[in-house]
PDB file of C-alpha atoms in Angstrom:
ATOM      1  CA  UNK G   1      13.132 -16.003   3.539  1.00 88.00           C
ATOM      2  CA  UNK G   2      12.203 -13.728   0.603  1.00 91.00           C
ATOM      3  CA  UNK G   3       9.983 -10.721  -0.098  1.00 92.00           C
ATOM      4  CA  UNK G   4       7.109 -13.213  -0.521  1.00 91.00           C
ATOM      5  CA  UNK G   5       7.251 -13.772   3.251  1.00 93.00           C
ATOM      6  CA  UNK G   6       6.915 -10.062   4.099  1.00 94.00           C
ATOM      7  CA  UNK G   7       3.499  -8.562   4.829  1.00 94.00           C
ATOM      8  CA  UNK G   8       2.446  -5.032   3.909  1.00 93.00           C
ATOM      9  CA  UNK G   9       2.632  -4.113   7.611  1.00 94.00           C
ATOM     10  CA  UNK G  10       6.194  -5.446   7.924  1.00 94.00           C
ATOM     11  CA  UNK G  11       7.194  -3.594   4.756  1.00 92.00           C
ATOM     12  CA  UNK G  12       5.861  -0.353   6.230  1.00 91.00           C
ATOM     13  CA  UNK G  13       7.974  -0.922   9.343  1.00 91.00           C
ATOM     14  CA  UNK G  14      11.069  -1.633   7.237  1.00 91.00           C
ATOM     15  CA  UNK G  15      10.521   1.594   5.314  1.00 85.00           C
ATOM     16  CA  UNK G  16      10.868   3.579   8.545  1.00 84.00           C
ATOM     17  CA  UNK G  17      14.439   2.306   9.036  1.00 84.00           C
ATOM     18  CA  UNK G  18      15.966   4.161   6.089  1.00 72.00           C
ATOM     19  CA  UNK G  19      17.608   6.747   8.324  1.00 70.00           C
ATOM     20  CA  UNK G  20      18.983   4.242  10.892  1.00 72.00           C
ATOM     21  CA  UNK G  21      22.639   3.220  10.896  1.00 75.00           C
ATOM     22  CA  UNK G  22      23.507  -0.245   9.587  1.00 74.00           C
ATOM     23  CA  UNK G  23      23.672  -2.170  12.893  1.00 74.00           C
ATOM     24  CA  UNK G  24      20.583  -0.571  14.435  1.00 82.00           C
ATOM     25  CA  UNK G  25      18.679  -1.171  11.200  1.00 87.00           C
ATOM     26  CA  UNK G  26      19.649  -4.863  11.026  1.00 88.00           C
ATOM     27  CA  UNK G  27      18.748  -5.328  14.711  1.00 89.00           C
ATOM     28  CA  UNK G  28      15.256  -3.948  13.995  1.00 91.00           C
ATOM     29  CA  UNK G  29      14.926  -5.810  10.671  1.00 93.00           C
ATOM     30  CA  UNK G  30      15.478  -9.124  12.441  1.00 93.00           C
ATOM     31  CA  UNK G  31      12.729  -8.231  14.898  1.00 94.00           C
ATOM     32  CA  UNK G  32      10.300  -7.061  12.222  1.00 94.00           C
ATOM     33  CA  UNK G  33      10.734 -10.074   9.935  1.00 94.00           C
ATOM     34  CA  UNK G  34      10.469 -12.571  12.792  1.00 94.00           C
ATOM     35  CA  UNK G  35       7.719 -10.777  14.749  1.00 93.00           C
ATOM     36  CA  UNK G  36      10.019 -10.395  17.730  1.00 92.00           C
ATOM     37  CA  UNK G  37      10.268  -7.579  20.247  1.00 90.00           C
ATOM     38  CA  UNK G  38      13.554  -5.737  20.747  1.00 89.00           C
ATOM     39  CA  UNK G  39      13.950  -7.559  24.060  1.00 92.00           C
ATOM     40  CA  UNK G  40      13.532 -10.923  22.338  1.00 94.00           C
ATOM     41  CA  UNK G  41      16.111 -10.023  19.691  1.00 91.00           C
ATOM     42  CA  UNK G  42      18.476  -8.773  22.385  1.00 90.00           C
ATOM     43  CA  UNK G  43      18.142 -12.138  24.172  1.00 92.00           C
ATOM     44  CA  UNK G  44      19.344 -14.109  21.115  1.00 90.00           C
ATOM     45  CA  UNK G  45      22.761 -15.697  21.187  1.00 92.00           C
ATOM     46  CA  UNK G  46      25.295 -14.254  18.752  1.00 92.00           C
ATOM     47  CA  UNK G  47      25.023 -17.406  16.610  1.00 94.00           C
ATOM     48  CA  UNK G  48      21.209 -17.144  16.494  1.00 93.00           C
ATOM     49  CA  UNK G  49      21.350 -13.445  15.696  1.00 92.00           C
ATOM     50  CA  UNK G  50      23.889 -13.937  12.903  1.00 92.00           C
ATOM     51  CA  UNK G  51      21.766 -16.707  11.388  1.00 94.00           C
ATOM     52  CA  UNK G  52      18.687 -14.468  11.325  1.00 93.00           C
ATOM     53  CA  UNK G  53      20.783 -11.640   9.875  1.00 92.00           C
ATOM     54  CA  UNK G  54      21.792 -13.921   7.015  1.00 93.00           C
ATOM     55  CA  UNK G  55      18.151 -14.797   6.372  1.00 93.00           C
ATOM     56  CA  UNK G  56      17.307 -11.081   6.294  1.00 92.00           C
ATOM     57  CA  UNK G  57      19.955 -10.125   3.720  1.00 91.00           C
ATOM     58  CA  UNK G  58      17.381 -10.226   0.921  1.00 91.00           C
ATOM     59  CA  UNK G  59      16.117  -6.850   2.173  1.00 90.00           C
ATOM     60  CA  UNK G  60      19.366  -5.334   0.876  1.00 87.00           C
ATOM     61  CA  UNK G  61      20.210  -7.677  -2.003  1.00 88.00           C
ATOM     62  CA  UNK G  62      16.895  -8.515  -3.687  1.00 88.00           C
ATOM     63  CA  UNK G  63      14.653  -6.090  -5.534  1.00 85.00           C
ATOM     64  CA  UNK G  64      11.021  -6.080  -4.500  1.00 83.00           C
ATOM     65  CA  UNK G  65       9.006  -7.709  -7.316  1.00 80.00           C
ATOM     66  CA  UNK G  66       6.344  -5.420  -8.762  1.00 72.00           C
ATOM     67  CA  UNK G  67       3.978  -7.934 -10.313  1.00 77.00           C
ATOM     68  CA  UNK G  68       0.339  -6.913 -10.641  1.00 76.00           C
ATOM     69  CA  UNK G  69      -1.860  -9.570  -9.076  1.00 81.00           C
ATOM     70  CA  UNK G  70      -5.430  -9.973 -10.294  1.00 88.00           C
ATOM     71  CA  UNK G  71      -6.696 -11.371  -6.992  1.00 91.00           C
ATOM     72  CA  UNK G  72      -5.903 -11.114  -3.305  1.00 91.00           C
ATOM     73  CA  UNK G  73      -6.657 -13.971  -0.905  1.00 92.00           C
ATOM     74  CA  UNK G  74      -6.332 -13.357   2.826  1.00 91.00           C
ATOM     75  CA  UNK G  75      -8.118 -14.372   6.044  1.00 90.00           C
ATOM     76  CA  UNK G  76     -10.509 -16.635   4.143  1.00 91.00           C
ATOM     77  CA  UNK G  77     -11.637 -13.796   1.886  1.00 94.00           C
ATOM     78  CA  UNK G  78     -10.954 -13.090  -1.775  1.00 95.00           C
ATOM     79  CA  UNK G  79     -10.722  -9.736  -3.536  1.00 94.00           C
ATOM     80  CA  UNK G  80     -10.345  -8.658  -7.167  1.00 92.00           C
ATOM     81  CA  UNK G  81      -8.013  -5.822  -8.119  1.00 88.00           C
ATOM     82  CA  UNK G  82      -9.755  -3.026 -10.051  1.00 83.00           C
ATOM     83  CA  UNK G  83      -7.466  -1.983 -12.926  1.00 72.00           C
ATOM     84  CA  UNK G  84      -9.889   0.640 -14.279  1.00 68.00           C
ATOM     85  CA  UNK G  85      -9.543   3.836 -12.271  1.00 63.00           C
ATOM     86  CA  UNK G  86     -12.941   5.013 -13.568  1.00 63.00           C
ATOM     87  CA  UNK G  87     -14.536   2.487 -11.181  1.00 66.00           C
ATOM     88  CA  UNK G  88     -12.947   4.247  -8.197  1.00 63.00           C
ATOM     89  CA  UNK G  89     -14.243   7.534  -6.814  1.00 53.00           C
ATOM     90  CA  UNK G  90     -11.674  10.165  -5.913  1.00 49.00           C
ATOM     91  CA  UNK G  91     -13.193  12.229  -3.118  1.00 46.00           C
ATOM     92  CA  UNK G  92     -16.902  12.328  -2.382  1.00 40.00           C
ATOM     93  CA  UNK G  93     -18.633   9.438  -0.679  1.00 39.00           C
ATOM     94  CA  UNK G  94     -18.446   5.668  -0.852  1.00 45.00           C
ATOM     95  CA  UNK G  95     -15.219   4.138  -2.109  1.00 50.00           C
ATOM     96  CA  UNK G  96     -12.555   6.777  -2.446  1.00 51.00           C
ATOM     97  CA  UNK G  97      -8.860   7.594  -2.474  1.00 55.00           C
ATOM     98  CA  UNK G  98      -8.193  10.425  -0.042  1.00 53.00           C
ATOM     99  CA  UNK G  99      -5.714  13.062  -1.139  1.00 48.00           C
ATOM    100  CA  UNK G 100      -4.159  13.084   2.332  1.00 50.00           C
ATOM    101  CA  UNK G 101      -3.053   9.450   1.895  1.00 53.00           C
ATOM    102  CA  UNK G 102      -0.766  10.537  -0.925  1.00 52.00           C
ATOM    103  CA  UNK G 103       0.290  13.823   0.651  1.00 51.00           C
ATOM    104  CA  UNK G 104       1.578  12.155   3.818  1.00 55.00           C
ATOM    105  CA  UNK G 105       3.106   8.867   2.694  1.00 67.00           C
ATOM    106  CA  UNK G 106       2.055   6.431   0.013  1.00 71.00           C
ATOM    107  CA  UNK G 107       3.887   3.536   1.662  1.00 77.00           C
ATOM    108  CA  UNK G 108       2.525   4.108   5.167  1.00 81.00           C
ATOM    109  CA  UNK G 109      -0.978   4.271   3.683  1.00 81.00           C
ATOM    110  CA  UNK G 110      -0.622   1.337   1.272  1.00 82.00           C
ATOM    111  CA  UNK G 111      -3.335  -0.646   3.038  1.00 87.00           C
ATOM    112  CA  UNK G 112      -5.820   2.268   2.981  1.00 84.00           C
ATOM    113  CA  UNK G 113      -5.149   3.005  -0.685  1.00 81.00           C
ATOM    114  CA  UNK G 114      -5.209  -0.698  -1.550  1.00 83.00           C
ATOM    115  CA  UNK G 115      -8.558  -1.158   0.184  1.00 85.00           C
ATOM    116  CA  UNK G 116     -10.081   1.295  -2.284  1.00 80.00           C
ATOM    117  CA  UNK G 117      -8.641  -0.551  -5.275  1.00 82.00           C
ATOM    118  CA  UNK G 118     -10.221  -3.939  -4.632  1.00 88.00           C
ATOM    119  CA  UNK G 119     -13.701  -5.402  -4.659  1.00 90.00           C
ATOM    120  CA  UNK G 120     -14.713  -8.338  -2.424  1.00 93.00           C
ATOM    121  CA  UNK G 121     -15.797 -11.524  -4.163  1.00 93.00           C
ATOM    122  CA  UNK G 122     -18.092 -14.400  -3.234  1.00 93.00           C
ATOM    123  CA  UNK G 123     -18.210 -17.953  -4.507  1.00 92.00           C
ATOM    124  CA  UNK G 124     -21.319 -19.133  -6.373  1.00 92.00           C
ATOM    125  CA  UNK G 125     -22.285 -22.212  -8.379  1.00 92.00           C
ATOM    126  CA  UNK G 126     -20.854 -20.386 -11.396  1.00 89.00           C
ATOM    127  CA  UNK G 127     -17.515 -19.548  -9.754  1.00 91.00           C
ATOM    128  CA  UNK G 128     -16.235 -16.379  -8.115  1.00 92.00           C
ATOM    129  CA  UNK G 129     -18.187 -13.171  -8.744  1.00 93.00           C
ATOM    130  CA  UNK G 130     -17.888  -9.610  -7.427  1.00 89.00           C
ATOM    131  CA  UNK G 131     -19.744  -8.891  -4.216  1.00 90.00           C
ATOM    132  CA  UNK G 132     -21.046  -5.511  -3.071  1.00 87.00           C
ATOM    133  CA  UNK G 133     -18.386  -3.075  -1.854  1.00 84.00           C
ATOM    134  CA  UNK G 134     -19.581  -1.791   1.519  1.00 84.00           C
ATOM    135  CA  UNK G 135     -18.061   1.525   2.582  1.00 80.00           C
ATOM    136  CA  UNK G 136     -18.553   0.627   6.255  1.00 85.00           C
ATOM    137  CA  UNK G 137     -16.243  -2.382   5.719  1.00 88.00           C
ATOM    138  CA  UNK G 138     -13.380  -0.277   4.389  1.00 85.00           C
ATOM    139  CA  UNK G 139     -11.367  -0.750   7.599  1.00 89.00           C
ATOM    140  CA  UNK G 140     -11.758  -4.538   7.324  1.00 93.00           C
ATOM    141  CA  UNK G 141     -10.633  -4.461   3.692  1.00 91.00           C
ATOM    142  CA  UNK G 142      -7.661  -2.304   4.709  1.00 91.00           C
ATOM    143  CA  UNK G 143      -6.728  -4.733   7.496  1.00 95.00           C
ATOM    144  CA  UNK G 144      -6.775  -7.617   5.012  1.00 95.00           C
ATOM    145  CA  UNK G 145      -4.482  -5.667   2.689  1.00 93.00           C
ATOM    146  CA  UNK G 146      -2.214  -4.853   5.663  1.00 94.00           C
ATOM    147  CA  UNK G 147      -1.795  -8.566   6.412  1.00 94.00           C
ATOM    148  CA  UNK G 148      -1.266  -9.563   2.759  1.00 93.00           C
ATOM    149  CA  UNK G 149       2.174 -10.284   1.257  1.00 92.00           C
ATOM    150  CA  UNK G 150       3.740  -7.071   0.002  1.00 92.00           C
ATOM    151  CA  UNK G 151       4.519  -8.849  -3.287  1.00 90.00           C
ATOM    152  CA  UNK G 152       0.768  -9.227  -3.911  1.00 89.00           C
ATOM    153  CA  UNK G 153       0.038  -5.549  -3.250  1.00 87.00           C
ATOM    154  CA  UNK G 154       3.057  -3.462  -4.256  1.00 84.00           C
ATOM    155  CA  UNK G 155       2.692  -3.877  -8.028  1.00 82.00           C
ATOM    156  CA  UNK G 156      -1.010  -3.099  -7.749  1.00 80.00           C
ATOM    157  CA  UNK G 157      -0.267   0.231  -6.057  1.00 76.00           C
ATOM    158  CA  UNK G 158       2.523   1.121  -8.496  1.00 77.00           C
ATOM    159  CA  UNK G 159       0.155   0.473 -11.410  1.00 76.00           C
ATOM    160  CA  UNK G 160      -2.558   2.585  -9.800  1.00 72.00           C
ATOM    161  CA  UNK G 161      -0.190   5.485  -9.056  1.00 71.00           C
ATOM    162  CA  UNK G 162       0.939   5.625 -12.685  1.00 74.00           C
ATOM    163  CA  UNK G 163      -2.657   5.743 -13.918  1.00 70.00           C
ATOM    164  CA  UNK G 164      -3.778   8.100 -11.128  1.00 68.00           C
ATOM    165  CA  UNK G 165      -0.953  10.559 -11.873  1.00 70.00           C
ATOM    166  CA  UNK G 166      -1.993  10.748 -15.511  1.00 71.00           C
ATOM    167  CA  UNK G 167      -5.596  11.295 -14.450  1.00 68.00           C
ATOM    168  CA  UNK G 168      -4.523  14.174 -12.202  1.00 69.00           C
ATOM    169  CA  UNK G 169      -2.538  15.765 -15.024  1.00 73.00           C
ATOM    170  CA  UNK G 170      -5.450  15.430 -17.433  1.00 73.00           C
ATOM    171  CA  UNK G 171      -7.960  16.723 -14.853  1.00 68.00           C
ATOM    172  CA  UNK G 172      -5.804  19.439 -13.274  1.00 72.00           C
ATOM    173  CA  UNK G 173      -8.147  22.342 -14.075  1.00 76.00           C
ATOM    174  CA  UNK G 174     -11.212  20.473 -12.793  1.00 68.00           C
ATOM    175  CA  UNK G 175      -9.471  19.329  -9.581  1.00 69.00           C
ATOM    176  CA  UNK G 176      -8.265  22.843  -8.856  1.00 74.00           C
ATOM    177  CA  UNK G 177     -11.770  24.196  -9.418  1.00 77.00           C
ATOM    178  CA  UNK G 178     -13.172  21.680  -6.899  1.00 70.00           C
ATOM    179  CA  UNK G 179     -10.514  22.558  -4.307  1.00 72.00           C
ATOM    180  CA  UNK G 180     -11.099  26.288  -4.772  1.00 78.00           C
ATOM    181  CA  UNK G 181     -14.809  25.666  -4.162  1.00 77.00           C
ATOM    182  CA  UNK G 182     -13.721  24.048  -0.877  1.00 70.00           C
ATOM    183  CA  UNK G 183     -12.172  27.358   0.234  1.00 76.00           C
ATOM    184  CA  UNK G 184      -8.611  26.807  -1.036  1.00 75.00           C
ATOM    185  CA  UNK G 185      -6.973  29.659  -2.889  1.00 79.00           C
ATOM    186  CA  UNK G 186      -5.440  29.167  -6.332  1.00 80.00           C
ATOM    187  CA  UNK G 187      -1.855  28.745  -5.070  1.00 81.00           C
ATOM    188  CA  UNK G 188      -2.881  26.182  -2.424  1.00 77.00           C
ATOM    189  CA  UNK G 189      -4.854  24.140  -4.956  1.00 74.00           C
ATOM    190  CA  UNK G 190      -1.967  24.237  -7.422  1.00 79.00           C
ATOM    191  CA  UNK G 191       0.433  23.068  -4.700  1.00 77.00           C
ATOM    192  CA  UNK G 192      -1.818  20.102  -3.820  1.00 72.00           C
ATOM    193  CA  UNK G 193      -1.845  18.961  -7.451  1.00 72.00           C
ATOM    194  CA  UNK G 194       1.953  19.352  -7.719  1.00 74.00           C
ATOM    195  CA  UNK G 195       2.524  17.530  -4.409  1.00 70.00           C
ATOM    196  CA  UNK G 196       0.339  14.623  -5.531  1.00 68.00           C
ATOM    197  CA  UNK G 197       2.336  14.185  -8.720  1.00 68.00           C
ATOM    198  CA  UNK G 198       5.659  14.535  -6.858  1.00 69.00           C
ATOM    199  CA  UNK G 199       4.726  11.944  -4.237  1.00 63.00           C
ATOM    200  CA  UNK G 200       3.655   9.458  -6.868  1.00 61.00           C
ATOM    201  CA  UNK G 201       6.792  10.125  -8.910  1.00 61.00           C
ATOM    202  CA  UNK G 202       8.871   9.262  -5.868  1.00 59.00           C
ATOM    203  CA  UNK G 203       6.913   6.077  -5.252  1.00 58.00           C
ATOM    204  CA  UNK G 204       6.858   4.625  -8.775  1.00 54.00           C
ATOM    205  CA  UNK G 205      10.506   5.309  -9.673  1.00 58.00           C
TER     206      UNK G 205
END
């Protein structure tokens, strides 16, 4: 087993174990990676449990690859990663990245952020082409990202966060003006901008 076998959803569950002690964490890791309940893990023989623990060691010993995939294929559908942030709306209507997704937790919202960074594709006589991005299908896109291998998504998000942070820095005055128009005071707007940059710093390091 490697990181290639871990879905975005499983990765999000693993992330929540950072504060657990070593044995409790490994007990839960075995369950997460093998889609087992705690009762099922508890019912394993010691030999079975130890074998699964060995298979799960990569979580501690292997670094998560951060390759940037051009395409995502899941559940019979294909998506193209959008590397140009200018194609993505921040706020407003349609496709968007919500500030709250970064302010709470980038990792726990990977699928929601990722769903705004892809465009569905369809196959034609001339090959694969971009299809229309339908805002009402955002939850379906997010579910597909959630079920995708983390290795196909992680690098995409890291790349986006680096570009998005620079955009925020370059557009700080404009973003603060928009937030103030939405009834935030100057200090609150400034804090939102700082928090966004801090959260993304923590994610991309």
